[in-house]
Amino acid sequence: MNIKVRYFGRFAVALGIYSESIEVEENLKVRELVELLKRLHPELKNEIMEISIDGKYASENMEVHGEVAVYPPISGG
Amino acid sequence: MDRYSRQSELVAQDNLKNAKVMIAGVGGLGASVSALLAMAGIGELVLVDKDKVEISNLNRQILYHEEDVGKMKVDVAKERLNEINNEVKIRAMREKIEEGFKIPEDVDIVVDGLDNYETRFIVEKACIENGIPYVFGAVEGYMGMVSFIDKSTKRLRDIMHKTRTAEAQVLGATVMMTASIQSMEVLKYISKKGDLLRNRLLVYDGLSSNFLEVSV
């Protein structure tokens, strides 16, 4: 299954891309996607990622589908 | 023509005049939000901050000038905000927000100008206990995010699940973009207009010129 992944904030800066299409297995869980992204992109290996799918927050046990957005928790004010 | 004639059809000006808004932290976000709200004619702004102006603040904290380095932020902010609009009452609280912090009486809404989650959770808790809405905001690099939290919505922990506080690079342009969205939420709430960011996290990424809305 092919999915589109959009990167936000420091993730896009680290990778030098704003989005990409990747091939993933059917029934992949969000937590597995996070591990996959860390393997694909070692720049992200120490990062904490928040994930949304089709505009909704996606918890770790949700199945991946549709358009995925990956964004960092940020703290500055 | 009065000073609000170009916005009087957009907002409930009398509501703004009678409103009291607390700004938790007058750094990047807090300074910009308080300037926008003073311009808009909010009746009273309560500024809470324990810090002094540092030279490294000046790339993004709009109320402070070079000669202010070393002065208390709330004192300088009060002076500058009154120069913007002397009809606005400004209360400057030189205070560190800690567990047990009490929100001053009659505050209608609180704006997040903080830089760490420990303090954000304290302020959010105080807001929920007092039935006061809290406009969350955070920035880093080219990216900002905003959400509107009250007792009817999901909480900050439901919006930011894995928090980590870090001192990061940030642009003044990012800060002002994010502060503008926070200010908009305040003006809408007080004017009883529009659709607030309830159960929605709005993420702005200036580098890709993209918005992301996340329902929580």
PDB file of C-alpha atoms in Angstrom, chain B residues 4-185:
ATOM      1  CA  TYR B   4     -11.977  51.620  16.536  1.00  0.00           C
ATOM      2  CA  SER B   5     -14.034  52.780  13.549  1.00  0.00           C
ATOM      3  CA  ARG B   6     -12.217  50.399  11.167  1.00  0.00           C
ATOM      4  CA  GLN B   7     -13.057  47.325  13.252  1.00  0.00           C
ATOM      5  CA  SER B   8     -16.360  48.208  14.894  1.00  0.00           C
ATOM      6  CA  GLU B   9     -18.342  46.078  12.430  1.00  0.00           C
ATOM      7  CA  LEU B  10     -16.047  43.108  12.989  1.00  0.00           C
ATOM      8  CA  VAL B  11     -15.955  42.768  16.743  1.00  0.00           C
ATOM      9  CA  ALA B  12     -18.162  43.500  19.742  1.00  0.00           C
ATOM     10  CA  GLN B  13     -16.213  46.580  20.845  1.00  0.00           C
ATOM     11  CA  ASP B  14     -18.108  47.010  24.120  1.00  0.00           C
ATOM     12  CA  ASN B  15     -17.363  43.392  24.995  1.00  0.00           C
ATOM     13  CA  LEU B  16     -13.671  43.988  24.303  1.00  0.00           C
ATOM     14  CA  LYS B  17     -13.733  47.116  26.459  1.00  0.00           C
ATOM     15  CA  ASN B  18     -15.234  45.165  29.344  1.00  0.00           C
ATOM     16  CA  ALA B  19     -12.906  42.181  28.955  1.00  0.00           C
ATOM     17  CA  LYS B  20      -9.966  41.208  31.117  1.00  0.00           C
ATOM     18  CA  VAL B  21      -7.340  38.998  29.497  1.00  0.00           C
ATOM     19  CA  MET B  22      -4.406  37.382  31.275  1.00  0.00           C
ATOM     20  CA  ILE B  23      -1.195  36.844  29.319  1.00  0.00           C
ATOM     21  CA  ALA B  24       0.861  34.049  30.896  1.00  0.00           C
ATOM     22  CA  GLY B  25       4.382  35.017  29.911  1.00  0.00           C
ATOM     23  CA  VAL B  26       5.277  38.127  27.917  1.00  0.00           C
ATOM     24  CA  GLY B  27       8.065  36.683  25.801  1.00  0.00           C
ATOM     25  CA  GLY B  28       7.606  36.166  22.074  1.00  0.00           C
ATOM     26  CA  LEU B  29       3.975  35.094  21.892  1.00  0.00           C
ATOM     27  CA  GLY B  30       2.835  37.047  24.952  1.00  0.00           C
ATOM     28  CA  ALA B  31       4.366  40.339  23.829  1.00  0.00           C
ATOM     29  CA  SER B  32       2.829  40.113  20.353  1.00  0.00           C
ATOM     30  CA  VAL B  33      -0.574  38.984  21.636  1.00  0.00           C
ATOM     31  CA  SER B  34      -0.693  41.759  24.226  1.00  0.00           C
ATOM     32  CA  ALA B  35       0.200  44.360  21.578  1.00  0.00           C
ATOM     33  CA  LEU B  36      -2.574  43.120  19.255  1.00  0.00           C
ATOM     34  CA  LEU B  37      -5.114  43.014  22.080  1.00  0.00           C
ATOM     35  CA  ALA B  38      -4.149  46.488  23.299  1.00  0.00           C
ATOM     36  CA  MET B  39      -4.579  47.811  19.757  1.00  0.00           C
ATOM     37  CA  ALA B  40      -7.972  46.100  19.542  1.00  0.00           C
ATOM     38  CA  GLY B  41      -9.145  47.829  22.739  1.00  0.00           C
ATOM     39  CA  ILE B  42      -9.282  45.057  25.344  1.00  0.00           C
ATOM     40  CA  GLY B  43     -10.254  46.742  28.626  1.00  0.00           C
ATOM     41  CA  GLU B  44      -7.629  45.183  30.866  1.00  0.00           C
ATOM     42  CA  LEU B  45      -4.536  43.074  30.296  1.00  0.00           C
ATOM     43  CA  VAL B  46      -2.924  41.178  33.166  1.00  0.00           C
ATOM     44  CA  LEU B  47       0.703  40.390  32.341  1.00  0.00           C
ATOM     45  CA  VAL B  48       2.482  37.678  34.308  1.00  0.00           C
ATOM     46  CA  ASP B  49       6.216  37.091  33.871  1.00  0.00           C
ATOM     47  CA  LYS B  50       9.247  36.699  36.124  1.00  0.00           C
ATOM     48  CA  ASP B  51      11.948  37.356  33.534  1.00  0.00           C
ATOM     49  CA  LYS B  52      14.086  40.293  32.521  1.00  0.00           C
ATOM     50  CA  VAL B  53      14.670  41.378  28.936  1.00  0.00           C
ATOM     51  CA  GLU B  54      17.743  39.753  27.369  1.00  0.00           C
ATOM     52  CA  ILE B  55      19.557  40.771  24.211  1.00  0.00           C
ATOM     53  CA  SER B  56      18.655  37.407  22.613  1.00  0.00           C
ATOM     54  CA  ASN B  57      14.944  38.232  23.014  1.00  0.00           C
ATOM     55  CA  LEU B  58      15.077  41.134  20.585  1.00  0.00           C
ATOM     56  CA  ASN B  59      14.783  39.082  17.377  1.00  0.00           C
ATOM     57  CA  ARG B  60      11.181  38.166  18.210  1.00  0.00           C
ATOM     58  CA  GLN B  61       9.762  39.960  21.261  1.00  0.00           C
ATOM     59  CA  ILE B  62       8.162  43.014  19.741  1.00  0.00           C
ATOM     60  CA  LEU B  63       7.640  45.163  22.843  1.00  0.00           C
ATOM     61  CA  TYR B  64      11.312  45.374  23.863  1.00  0.00           C
ATOM     62  CA  HIS B  65      14.098  47.625  22.636  1.00  0.00           C
ATOM     63  CA  GLU B  66      17.863  47.551  23.099  1.00  0.00           C
ATOM     64  CA  GLU B  67      17.742  49.942  26.063  1.00  0.00           C
ATOM     65  CA  ASP B  68      15.368  47.579  27.893  1.00  0.00           C
ATOM     66  CA  VAL B  69      17.906  44.792  28.361  1.00  0.00           C
ATOM     67  CA  GLY B  70      18.076  43.948  32.076  1.00  0.00           C
ATOM     68  CA  LYS B  71      14.660  45.450  32.919  1.00  0.00           C
ATOM     69  CA  MET B  72      11.658  43.396  34.032  1.00  0.00           C
ATOM     70  CA  LYS B  73       9.617  42.386  31.013  1.00  0.00           C
ATOM     71  CA  VAL B  74       6.252  43.131  32.583  1.00  0.00           C
ATOM     72  CA  ASP B  75       7.325  46.668  33.509  1.00  0.00           C
ATOM     73  CA  VAL B  76       8.584  47.469  30.012  1.00  0.00           C
ATOM     74  CA  ALA B  77       5.563  45.784  28.435  1.00  0.00           C
ATOM     75  CA  LYS B  78       3.188  47.855  30.550  1.00  0.00           C
ATOM     76  CA  GLU B  79       4.881  51.073  29.450  1.00  0.00           C
ATOM     77  CA  ARG B  80       4.902  50.121  25.754  1.00  0.00           C
ATOM     78  CA  LEU B  81       1.321  48.864  25.750  1.00  0.00           C
ATOM     79  CA  ASN B  82       0.129  52.105  27.279  1.00  0.00           C
ATOM     80  CA  GLU B  83       1.970  53.981  24.535  1.00  0.00           C
ATOM     81  CA  ILE B  84       0.013  51.885  22.013  1.00  0.00           C
ATOM     82  CA  ASN B  85      -3.324  52.468  23.757  1.00  0.00           C
ATOM     83  CA  ASN B  86      -3.631  54.417  26.996  1.00  0.00           C
ATOM     84  CA  GLU B  87      -7.281  53.427  27.362  1.00  0.00           C
ATOM     85  CA  VAL B  88      -6.193  49.875  28.225  1.00  0.00           C
ATOM     86  CA  LYS B  89      -5.601  49.115  31.890  1.00  0.00           C
ATOM     87  CA  ILE B  90      -2.431  47.090  32.341  1.00  0.00           C
ATOM     88  CA  ARG B  91      -1.616  45.094  35.449  1.00  0.00           C
ATOM     89  CA  ALA B  92       1.999  43.922  35.612  1.00  0.00           C
ATOM     90  CA  MET B  93       2.593  40.872  37.813  1.00  0.00           C
ATOM     91  CA  ARG B  94       6.284  40.070  38.416  1.00  0.00           C
ATOM     92  CA  GLU B  95       5.540  36.529  39.350  1.00  0.00           C
ATOM     93  CA  LYS B  96       6.721  33.018  38.608  1.00  0.00           C
ATOM     94  CA  ILE B  97       3.826  30.741  37.742  1.00  0.00           C
ATOM     95  CA  GLU B  98       4.052  27.706  40.010  1.00  0.00           C
ATOM     96  CA  GLU B  99       1.771  24.975  41.340  1.00  0.00           C
ATOM     97  CA  GLY B 100      -1.121  26.624  43.157  1.00  0.00           C
ATOM     98  CA  PHE B 101      -1.007  29.739  40.977  1.00  0.00           C
ATOM     99  CA  LYS B 102      -4.245  31.712  41.286  1.00  0.00           C
ATOM    100  CA  ILE B 103      -5.681  33.412  38.249  1.00  0.00           C
ATOM    101  CA  PRO B 104      -6.618  36.989  39.186  1.00  0.00           C
ATOM    102  CA  GLU B 105     -10.294  37.668  39.728  1.00  0.00           C
ATOM    103  CA  ASP B 106     -12.584  38.419  36.782  1.00  0.00           C
ATOM    104  CA  VAL B 107     -10.162  37.261  34.093  1.00  0.00           C
ATOM    105  CA  ASP B 108     -12.239  36.222  31.059  1.00  0.00           C
ATOM    106  CA  ILE B 109      -9.633  34.285  29.106  1.00  0.00           C
ATOM    107  CA  VAL B 110      -5.963  33.324  29.442  1.00  0.00           C
ATOM    108  CA  VAL B 111      -3.400  33.353  26.628  1.00  0.00           C
ATOM    109  CA  ASP B 112      -0.405  31.024  26.626  1.00  0.00           C
ATOM    110  CA  GLY B 113       2.877  32.870  26.179  1.00  0.00           C
ATOM    111  CA  LEU B 114       4.868  30.196  28.011  1.00  0.00           C
ATOM    112  CA  ASP B 115       7.922  28.252  26.909  1.00  0.00           C
ATOM    113  CA  ASN B 116       7.545  24.977  28.808  1.00  0.00           C
ATOM    114  CA  TYR B 117       4.876  22.353  29.416  1.00  0.00           C
ATOM    115  CA  GLU B 118       5.279  22.123  33.183  1.00  0.00           C
ATOM    116  CA  THR B 119       3.993  25.688  33.522  1.00  0.00           C
ATOM    117  CA  ARG B 120       1.423  25.237  30.758  1.00  0.00           C
ATOM    118  CA  PHE B 121      -0.175  22.355  32.673  1.00  0.00           C
ATOM    119  CA  ILE B 122      -0.335  24.511  35.819  1.00  0.00           C
ATOM    120  CA  VAL B 123      -2.037  27.359  33.967  1.00  0.00           C
ATOM    121  CA  GLU B 124      -4.391  25.031  32.116  1.00  0.00           C
ATOM    122  CA  LYS B 125      -5.412  23.375  35.405  1.00  0.00           C
ATOM    123  CA  ALA B 126      -6.102  26.753  37.004  1.00  0.00           C
ATOM    124  CA  CYS B 127      -8.137  27.808  33.969  1.00  0.00           C
ATOM    125  CA  ILE B 128     -10.270  24.656  33.930  1.00  0.00           C
ATOM    126  CA  GLU B 129     -10.903  24.887  37.685  1.00  0.00           C
ATOM    127  CA  ASN B 130     -12.085  28.469  37.247  1.00  0.00           C
ATOM    128  CA  GLY B 131     -14.088  27.854  34.060  1.00  0.00           C
ATOM    129  CA  ILE B 132     -11.808  30.137  32.056  1.00  0.00           C
ATOM    130  CA  PRO B 133     -10.735  29.323  28.485  1.00  0.00           C
ATOM    131  CA  TYR B 134      -7.046  28.922  27.684  1.00  0.00           C
ATOM    132  CA  VAL B 135      -5.544  29.676  24.273  1.00  0.00           C
ATOM    133  CA  PHE B 136      -2.598  27.315  23.818  1.00  0.00           C
ATOM    134  CA  GLY B 137       0.239  28.425  21.569  1.00  0.00           C
ATOM    135  CA  ALA B 138       3.765  27.195  20.888  1.00  0.00           C
ATOM    136  CA  VAL B 139       6.505  27.988  18.381  1.00  0.00           C
ATOM    137  CA  GLU B 140       9.738  26.535  17.065  1.00  0.00           C
ATOM    138  CA  GLY B 141      11.724  27.430  13.988  1.00  0.00           C
ATOM    139  CA  TYR B 142       9.288  28.266  11.201  1.00  0.00           C
ATOM    140  CA  MET B 143       6.438  26.405  12.886  1.00  0.00           C
ATOM    141  CA  GLY B 144       3.683  27.441  15.252  1.00  0.00           C
ATOM    142  CA  MET B 145       0.595  25.822  16.706  1.00  0.00           C
ATOM    143  CA  VAL B 146      -2.581  27.026  18.416  1.00  0.00           C
ATOM    144  CA  SER B 147      -5.616  25.447  20.063  1.00  0.00           C
ATOM    145  CA  PHE B 148      -8.544  26.698  22.156  1.00  0.00           C
ATOM    146  CA  ILE B 149      -9.084  24.786  25.384  1.00  0.00           C
ATOM    147  CA  ASP B 150     -11.927  25.057  27.873  1.00  0.00           C
ATOM    148  CA  LYS B 151     -13.886  22.735  30.119  1.00  0.00           C
ATOM    149  CA  SER B 152     -15.895  21.449  27.129  1.00  0.00           C
ATOM    150  CA  THR B 153     -12.870  20.466  25.055  1.00  0.00           C
ATOM    151  CA  LYS B 154     -10.033  18.010  25.115  1.00  0.00           C
ATOM    152  CA  ARG B 155      -7.084  19.077  27.284  1.00  0.00           C
ATOM    153  CA  LEU B 156      -3.529  19.951  26.437  1.00  0.00           C
ATOM    154  CA  ARG B 157      -2.406  16.366  27.154  1.00  0.00           C
ATOM    155  CA  ASP B 158      -4.885  15.168  24.516  1.00  0.00           C
ATOM    156  CA  ILE B 159      -3.433  17.635  22.023  1.00  0.00           C
ATOM    157  CA  MET B 160       0.280  17.308  22.795  1.00  0.00           C
ATOM    158  CA  HIS B 161       0.739  13.695  23.817  1.00  0.00           C
ATOM    159  CA  LYS B 162       4.484  13.559  24.067  1.00  0.00           C
ATOM    160  CA  THR B 163       5.787  16.826  25.382  1.00  0.00           C
ATOM    161  CA  ARG B 164       9.411  17.769  25.544  1.00  0.00           C
ATOM    162  CA  THR B 165      10.679  21.210  26.433  1.00  0.00           C
ATOM    163  CA  ALA B 166      13.689  22.443  24.545  1.00  0.00           C
ATOM    164  CA  GLU B 167      15.221  25.804  23.801  1.00  0.00           C
ATOM    165  CA  ALA B 168      15.003  26.076  20.059  1.00  0.00           C
ATOM    166  CA  GLN B 169      15.659  28.432  17.198  1.00  0.00           C
ATOM    167  CA  VAL B 170      12.689  30.653  16.405  1.00  0.00           C
ATOM    168  CA  LEU B 171      11.930  33.520  14.052  1.00  0.00           C
ATOM    169  CA  GLY B 172      10.067  36.689  14.950  1.00  0.00           C
ATOM    170  CA  ALA B 173       7.880  36.085  11.899  1.00  0.00           C
ATOM    171  CA  THR B 174       6.857  32.664  13.253  1.00  0.00           C
ATOM    172  CA  VAL B 175       6.073  34.161  16.635  1.00  0.00           C
ATOM    173  CA  MET B 176       3.932  36.947  15.217  1.00  0.00           C
ATOM    174  CA  MET B 177       2.031  34.619  12.888  1.00  0.00           C
ATOM    175  CA  THR B 178       1.221  32.318  15.806  1.00  0.00           C
ATOM    176  CA  ALA B 179       0.413  35.196  18.161  1.00  0.00           C
ATOM    177  CA  SER B 180      -1.959  36.612  15.542  1.00  0.00           C
ATOM    178  CA  ILE B 181      -3.897  33.347  15.476  1.00  0.00           C
ATOM    179  CA  GLN B 182      -4.015  33.281  19.297  1.00  0.00           C
ATOM    180  CA  SER B 183      -5.213  36.905  19.351  1.00  0.00           C
ATOM    181  CA  MET B 184      -7.889  36.067  16.794  1.00  0.00           C
ATOM    182  CA  GLU B 185      -9.203  33.341  19.085  1.00  0.00           C
TER     183      GLU B 185
END
